[in-house]
Amino acid sequence: MSNDTHNHSHSHSHGGAHALPFWRKYIFSTDHKTIGLQYGITAIFFLLFGFGLMLLMRWQLAYPKQAIPLIGKLFTEDGVLSPELYNQFGAMHGTIMVFLGVVPLAVGAFGNYLVPLQVGAQDMAFPKLNMLSYWAYFCGGVVMLGSFFSPNGAAASGWTSYPPLAVVADNGQSLWLIGMVFLITSSLLGSVNTIVTAIQLRVKGLSFMRWPIFVWAQVTTAFLLLLAFPPLEAAGVLQLMDRIAGTSFFLPSGLVVSGEALKVSGGGNPILWQHLFWFLAHPEVYVLILPAVGIVGEIIAVNTKKPLYGYKTLVYSLVFLGFMSFIVWAHHMFMTGMGVTMSTFFQATTMIISVPSVIILTTYLLTLWGASITYTVPMLFATAFLPMFAIGGLTGLPLGLTASDIHLHDTYYVIGHFHYVVAPGTLFALMAGVYFWYPKITGRFMSDTLGKIHFWLSVIAINGVFMPMFFMGMAGVSRRLYDQTIYAHGAAAQPLNVIMSVSAWILAVAQLPFLYNMATSWKTGKKVDSNNPWGGTTLEWAASSPPPHENFPTPVEVYRAPYEYSPNKKLLPQFVQEA
Amino acid sequence: MEQPQYGFWLPPNISTHGAEIDSLISTLHWFMAILFIGWGIYLIYCLIRFRARPGHEADVSGNTHFLIPKYIEIAIVIFEAGLLIFFAAPIWAKVKKNFPNEAESIVVKVTSEQFAWTIHYPGRDGKFGQLKTELIDGTNPVGLDREDPNGKDDILSPNILNIPVNKPVIVQLTAKDVIHSFSLPVMRVKQDAIPGMTIPLWFQATQTGKFEIACAQLCGVGHTQMRGFFNVMSQEEYDTWFNEEEKSLLGDAESATQPSGENQ
């Protein structure tokens, strides 16, 4: 194959020319690949940490007020998770998973590592900004983790931090807000970098309509971050002022907390926060899902050995989805006393946004028609993504229509809905991405057997966690309850909690082969025999594995659209001139 | 009074508007099930038929165009638009906008706080007494001014909402401290209670019984404890309860001067 022209001996000889001290090469590095890995490792740590919080909460949910076995005494004197800790863990689970786990992994790690490679660039457009972005994220993470050790613990007002609750809450909330300012700053720096890199540093021949679908997804995501995060950063600072400087942006007059009139000027409005928050947090949902859509597209194209069906339609759908995500936010607020006109507008936009989502899913499904599907581990995860994302998307319908939302709003149904999008949806896609690009990053494959064990256990367990939530929500059980058995309708649905908890613990065990695989294959995995072990068509497969500093020692050029395959299993990569 | 049966699906519905919500929910779930099963069958078929195997090659021409998915997509859009225009928006207008006549309804104020509900009835005069923040204490959680002539006969009921069956109930909902959400699962009622705002809602019960009020919005460490009850009574039972409450407030002499039976 002609793509073997740069072999890995090239990279070693090249690396010597850029001898940097250890701390510049691995700690304060400006190389997008090192930063991508820093993001990836930190994000996986936080994903495990956030997952761990939920594993503890799930004990309390399954067996209310019973002591957590073995480790319960670490948290409270009697080993029973207290309602205070439950609320802290709940708020921090959401915050950590979204802002410190999934987004940094999807955007910070995969985006950083792959966007420059896929557009043929030597590095990000602004390498120092890139480094700053990681370290701002790191500081945000330290502040968030540190908040557990503040006198009354971490933030406990939900990841949504609705005032007045968040304003009258303990000091953990101030640290949460400061942490968020770091994280948002990090995302803003990263998004500018992605946009400029993808557009300005394209190699010759790489027109926009030749961008790999992953680059389209990352650029759309970057625009969402760039435009949606600033309002939340501002709102976060306003809430911090309400907490520490006595302002009343979100506090109305006449508040009486615990029988005492609150000594604030008042005149603010708690709904304002919700608008500012959801103006970010709805696009944030697409920040979580779009990179996953991009990863799945790459993996499907490579493992079906045929072009993605309807590439242009797919691109337009991604961009339209990104645009629409800015005008649906108030569907999170139907129960705040919204009138008919406004609710009808936001219902209509919500129904409209389902159209590009269905189109994206349809194009992937149609790509399978006439394919030759190789069931590699990444492909297994990418395949599972399709029905899981479908469940997540479909269950948005009853929540997006106001009348059915009356019963389902703020119940477990909502939790089931967005977890199907983010957990077996996005996280499966990210795991697929890890298996898929691991050979590019390390020069070695991850173990296939361990990968398959990881896949089958995960796909079964994760449905055991989230499927019962729909039934629990239908039964009307409110979310964020410390002990739902207090309610008659909650007690009736309680057996579902046991199923969910046991499934969650199995899911945790199922991640062990993955972590072991990731850690050991670095040294012991099967070595790749070429730069392009899966038979991909995009530019990252032109670089050696791992790619050297500045990625492409000899200049690359793009000659055709991505995902072109010719008959007789011959590859037509973007970077090869002759077929 | 019968005990409601709860399980893993929708709880019983005892409201006049709930049946429409339930039928929308079930229509949507049939629609979702059909789409999902359709996709699923197609997906599994593809995964088996187009698996890589010796002698099988991918069709790489890229000129295949499918029309059926386009028609399905259009059908989905029309269906969703229909649900929105003919079901969701009208039900919402009925529930949230078209309020019954106050004179023919029970009107109450519900004030939520960490972690309790206070139900405030205007009494026989139909007028709520003035509320003053400085009067708030353990026994008077809303700060009702008993000196106010309108407030003398007001009934304050902690955590228990008593209502008659088959009569519209209008609730003026507010919160003292943080955001709560007034959720009556069997009544298909949910409304955020937001400090600084008074938001009206209404419903009408179709059968008697003792049911639960739940808080649906995280409101602090006792969120899970914030459970109230609502008793749907026959009109006679309701009048009896009302008269007894009134008697204990005003004493025998004053309440005896009023004609019994009517309460508005």
Short mmCIF file of N, CA and C in Angstrom, two decimals, chain A residues 303-376:
data_model
loop_
_atom_site.label_atom_id
_atom_site.label_comp_id
_atom_site.label_asym_id
_atom_site.label_seq_id
_atom_site.Cartn_x
_atom_site.Cartn_y
_atom_site.Cartn_z
N ASN A 303 -15.11 0.72 8.88
CA ASN A 303 -15.45 -0.69 9.10
C ASN A 303 -16.52 -1.22 8.16
N THR A 304 -17.15 -0.34 7.39
CA THR A 304 -18.07 -0.84 6.37
C THR A 304 -17.41 -0.83 5.00
N LYS A 305 -16.23 -0.20 4.92
CA LYS A 305 -15.45 -0.15 3.67
C LYS A 305 -16.25 0.46 2.53
N LYS A 306 -17.03 1.48 2.86
CA LYS A 306 -17.75 2.17 1.80
C LYS A 306 -18.00 3.61 2.23
N PRO A 307 -18.35 4.49 1.29
CA PRO A 307 -18.55 5.90 1.65
C PRO A 307 -19.72 6.07 2.60
N LEU A 308 -19.66 7.09 3.44
CA LEU A 308 -20.82 7.42 4.26
C LEU A 308 -21.96 7.82 3.34
N TYR A 309 -23.14 7.30 3.64
CA TYR A 309 -24.30 7.65 2.81
C TYR A 309 -24.67 9.11 3.05
N GLY A 310 -24.84 9.87 1.98
CA GLY A 310 -25.33 11.25 2.10
C GLY A 310 -24.42 12.15 2.91
N TYR A 311 -23.12 12.20 2.53
CA TYR A 311 -22.15 13.02 3.28
C TYR A 311 -22.62 14.47 3.40
N LYS A 312 -23.09 15.04 2.29
CA LYS A 312 -23.50 16.45 2.32
C LYS A 312 -24.70 16.65 3.24
N THR A 313 -25.67 15.75 3.13
CA THR A 313 -26.84 15.83 4.00
C THR A 313 -26.41 15.78 5.45
N LEU A 314 -25.45 14.91 5.71
CA LEU A 314 -24.94 14.75 7.07
C LEU A 314 -24.32 16.06 7.56
N VAL A 315 -23.52 16.67 6.70
CA VAL A 315 -22.86 17.93 7.08
C VAL A 315 -23.90 19.01 7.34
N TYR A 316 -24.89 19.14 6.43
CA TYR A 316 -25.90 20.18 6.63
C TYR A 316 -26.71 19.90 7.90
N SER A 317 -26.97 18.63 8.16
CA SER A 317 -27.73 18.29 9.37
C SER A 317 -26.96 18.67 10.62
N LEU A 318 -25.65 18.39 10.63
CA LEU A 318 -24.82 18.74 11.79
C LEU A 318 -24.87 20.24 12.05
N VAL A 319 -24.70 21.01 10.99
CA VAL A 319 -24.64 22.47 11.14
C VAL A 319 -26.01 23.01 11.56
N PHE A 320 -27.06 22.48 10.95
CA PHE A 320 -28.42 22.91 11.30
C PHE A 320 -28.74 22.56 12.75
N LEU A 321 -28.32 21.38 13.15
CA LEU A 321 -28.52 20.95 14.53
C LEU A 321 -27.83 21.92 15.49
N GLY A 322 -26.60 22.29 15.13
CA GLY A 322 -25.86 23.24 15.95
C GLY A 322 -26.60 24.56 16.06
N PHE A 323 -27.11 25.05 14.94
CA PHE A 323 -27.82 26.32 14.95
C PHE A 323 -29.10 26.22 15.78
N MET A 324 -29.88 25.17 15.53
CA MET A 324 -31.16 25.04 16.22
C MET A 324 -30.99 24.89 17.73
N SER A 325 -29.83 24.34 18.13
CA SER A 325 -29.65 24.08 19.56
C SER A 325 -29.65 25.37 20.37
N PHE A 326 -29.52 26.51 19.70
CA PHE A 326 -29.54 27.79 20.42
C PHE A 326 -30.96 28.29 20.69
N ILE A 327 -31.95 27.71 20.06
CA ILE A 327 -33.29 28.26 20.25
C ILE A 327 -34.29 27.23 20.76
N VAL A 328 -33.80 26.33 21.57
CA VAL A 328 -34.73 25.37 22.17
C VAL A 328 -34.64 25.38 23.70
N TRP A 329 -33.77 26.25 24.26
CA TRP A 329 -33.41 26.07 25.67
C TRP A 329 -34.57 26.08 26.64
N ALA A 330 -35.62 26.89 26.34
CA ALA A 330 -36.67 27.04 27.35
C ALA A 330 -37.56 25.80 27.48
N HIS A 331 -37.32 24.76 26.65
CA HIS A 331 -38.10 23.54 26.88
C HIS A 331 -37.69 22.85 28.19
N HIS A 332 -36.61 23.31 28.78
CA HIS A 332 -36.26 22.81 30.11
C HIS A 332 -37.08 23.52 31.19
N MET A 333 -37.84 24.54 30.80
CA MET A 333 -38.47 25.42 31.78
C MET A 333 -39.98 25.49 31.62
N PHE A 334 -40.57 24.47 30.97
CA PHE A 334 -42.01 24.51 30.73
C PHE A 334 -42.81 24.66 32.02
N MET A 335 -42.28 24.16 33.14
CA MET A 335 -43.06 24.16 34.39
C MET A 335 -42.85 25.42 35.22
N THR A 336 -42.18 26.42 34.65
CA THR A 336 -41.94 27.64 35.44
C THR A 336 -43.10 28.62 35.31
N GLY A 337 -44.21 28.21 34.71
CA GLY A 337 -45.35 29.11 34.58
C GLY A 337 -45.39 29.76 33.21
N MET A 338 -44.97 28.99 32.20
CA MET A 338 -44.87 29.53 30.86
C MET A 338 -46.24 29.56 30.19
N GLY A 339 -46.50 30.64 29.44
CA GLY A 339 -47.79 30.78 28.77
C GLY A 339 -47.85 29.96 27.49
N VAL A 340 -48.95 30.11 26.77
CA VAL A 340 -49.18 29.29 25.59
C VAL A 340 -48.27 29.70 24.44
N THR A 341 -48.10 31.01 24.23
CA THR A 341 -47.34 31.48 23.07
C THR A 341 -45.89 31.01 23.15
N MET A 342 -45.26 31.30 24.29
CA MET A 342 -43.85 30.98 24.41
C MET A 342 -43.65 29.46 24.39
N SER A 343 -44.53 28.73 25.08
CA SER A 343 -44.32 27.29 25.12
C SER A 343 -44.52 26.69 23.72
N THR A 344 -45.44 27.25 22.95
CA THR A 344 -45.65 26.72 21.60
C THR A 344 -44.41 26.96 20.73
N PHE A 345 -43.81 28.14 20.87
CA PHE A 345 -42.59 28.42 20.12
C PHE A 345 -41.51 27.38 20.45
N PHE A 346 -41.27 27.17 21.74
CA PHE A 346 -40.17 26.27 22.11
C PHE A 346 -40.50 24.81 21.83
N GLN A 347 -41.79 24.46 21.85
CA GLN A 347 -42.15 23.11 21.41
C GLN A 347 -41.87 22.93 19.93
N ALA A 348 -42.22 23.97 19.16
CA ALA A 348 -42.03 23.88 17.71
C ALA A 348 -40.55 23.73 17.38
N THR A 349 -39.69 24.56 18.00
CA THR A 349 -38.26 24.43 17.71
C THR A 349 -37.74 23.07 18.16
N THR A 350 -38.30 22.56 19.26
CA THR A 350 -37.84 21.26 19.76
C THR A 350 -38.21 20.15 18.78
N MET A 351 -39.43 20.25 18.20
CA MET A 351 -39.81 19.24 17.21
C MET A 351 -38.93 19.39 15.97
N ILE A 352 -38.62 20.64 15.60
CA ILE A 352 -37.79 20.84 14.40
C ILE A 352 -36.39 20.25 14.60
N ILE A 353 -35.84 20.39 15.82
CA ILE A 353 -34.47 19.90 16.03
C ILE A 353 -34.42 18.38 15.97
N SER A 354 -35.57 17.72 16.12
CA SER A 354 -35.54 16.26 16.01
C SER A 354 -35.31 15.83 14.57
N VAL A 355 -35.60 16.72 13.61
CA VAL A 355 -35.47 16.33 12.20
C VAL A 355 -34.01 16.05 11.82
N PRO A 356 -33.07 17.02 12.03
CA PRO A 356 -31.68 16.68 11.68
C PRO A 356 -31.14 15.51 12.48
N SER A 357 -31.62 15.34 13.72
CA SER A 357 -31.13 14.20 14.51
C SER A 357 -31.53 12.89 13.85
N VAL A 358 -32.79 12.83 13.38
CA VAL A 358 -33.25 11.61 12.71
C VAL A 358 -32.48 11.42 11.41
N ILE A 359 -32.19 12.53 10.71
CA ILE A 359 -31.45 12.40 9.44
C ILE A 359 -30.06 11.81 9.68
N ILE A 360 -29.38 12.30 10.72
CA ILE A 360 -28.04 11.80 11.02
C ILE A 360 -28.09 10.29 11.28
N LEU A 361 -29.04 9.90 12.11
CA LEU A 361 -29.17 8.48 12.43
C LEU A 361 -29.48 7.68 11.16
N THR A 362 -30.37 8.23 10.32
CA THR A 362 -30.76 7.53 9.10
C THR A 362 -29.57 7.37 8.15
N THR A 363 -28.75 8.42 8.00
CA THR A 363 -27.61 8.29 7.07
C THR A 363 -26.66 7.20 7.55
N TYR A 364 -26.45 7.11 8.86
CA TYR A 364 -25.56 6.06 9.35
C TYR A 364 -26.17 4.68 9.11
N LEU A 365 -27.48 4.58 9.35
CA LEU A 365 -28.13 3.28 9.14
C LEU A 365 -28.06 2.89 7.66
N LEU A 366 -28.26 3.89 6.79
CA LEU A 366 -28.25 3.57 5.36
C LEU A 366 -26.85 3.26 4.85
N THR A 367 -25.83 3.79 5.55
CA THR A 367 -24.46 3.45 5.17
C THR A 367 -24.23 1.94 5.28
N LEU A 368 -24.94 1.31 6.21
CA LEU A 368 -24.75 -0.12 6.41
C LEU A 368 -25.25 -0.94 5.23
N TRP A 369 -26.19 -0.37 4.46
CA TRP A 369 -26.77 -1.13 3.35
C TRP A 369 -25.71 -1.34 2.26
N GLY A 370 -25.49 -2.59 1.93
CA GLY A 370 -24.51 -2.90 0.89
C GLY A 370 -23.08 -2.85 1.39
N ALA A 371 -22.89 -2.81 2.71
CA ALA A 371 -21.55 -2.70 3.26
C ALA A 371 -20.91 -4.07 3.39
N SER A 372 -19.64 -4.02 3.80
CA SER A 372 -18.96 -5.24 4.21
C SER A 372 -18.44 -4.96 5.61
N ILE A 373 -19.24 -5.36 6.61
CA ILE A 373 -19.01 -4.88 7.97
C ILE A 373 -18.03 -5.78 8.72
N THR A 374 -16.94 -5.18 9.16
CA THR A 374 -15.98 -5.91 9.99
C THR A 374 -16.28 -5.58 11.45
N TYR A 375 -16.49 -6.61 12.26
CA TYR A 375 -16.87 -6.35 13.66
C TYR A 375 -15.64 -6.23 14.55
N THR A 376 -14.90 -5.15 14.34
CA THR A 376 -13.82 -4.84 15.27
C THR A 376 -14.45 -4.28 16.54
#
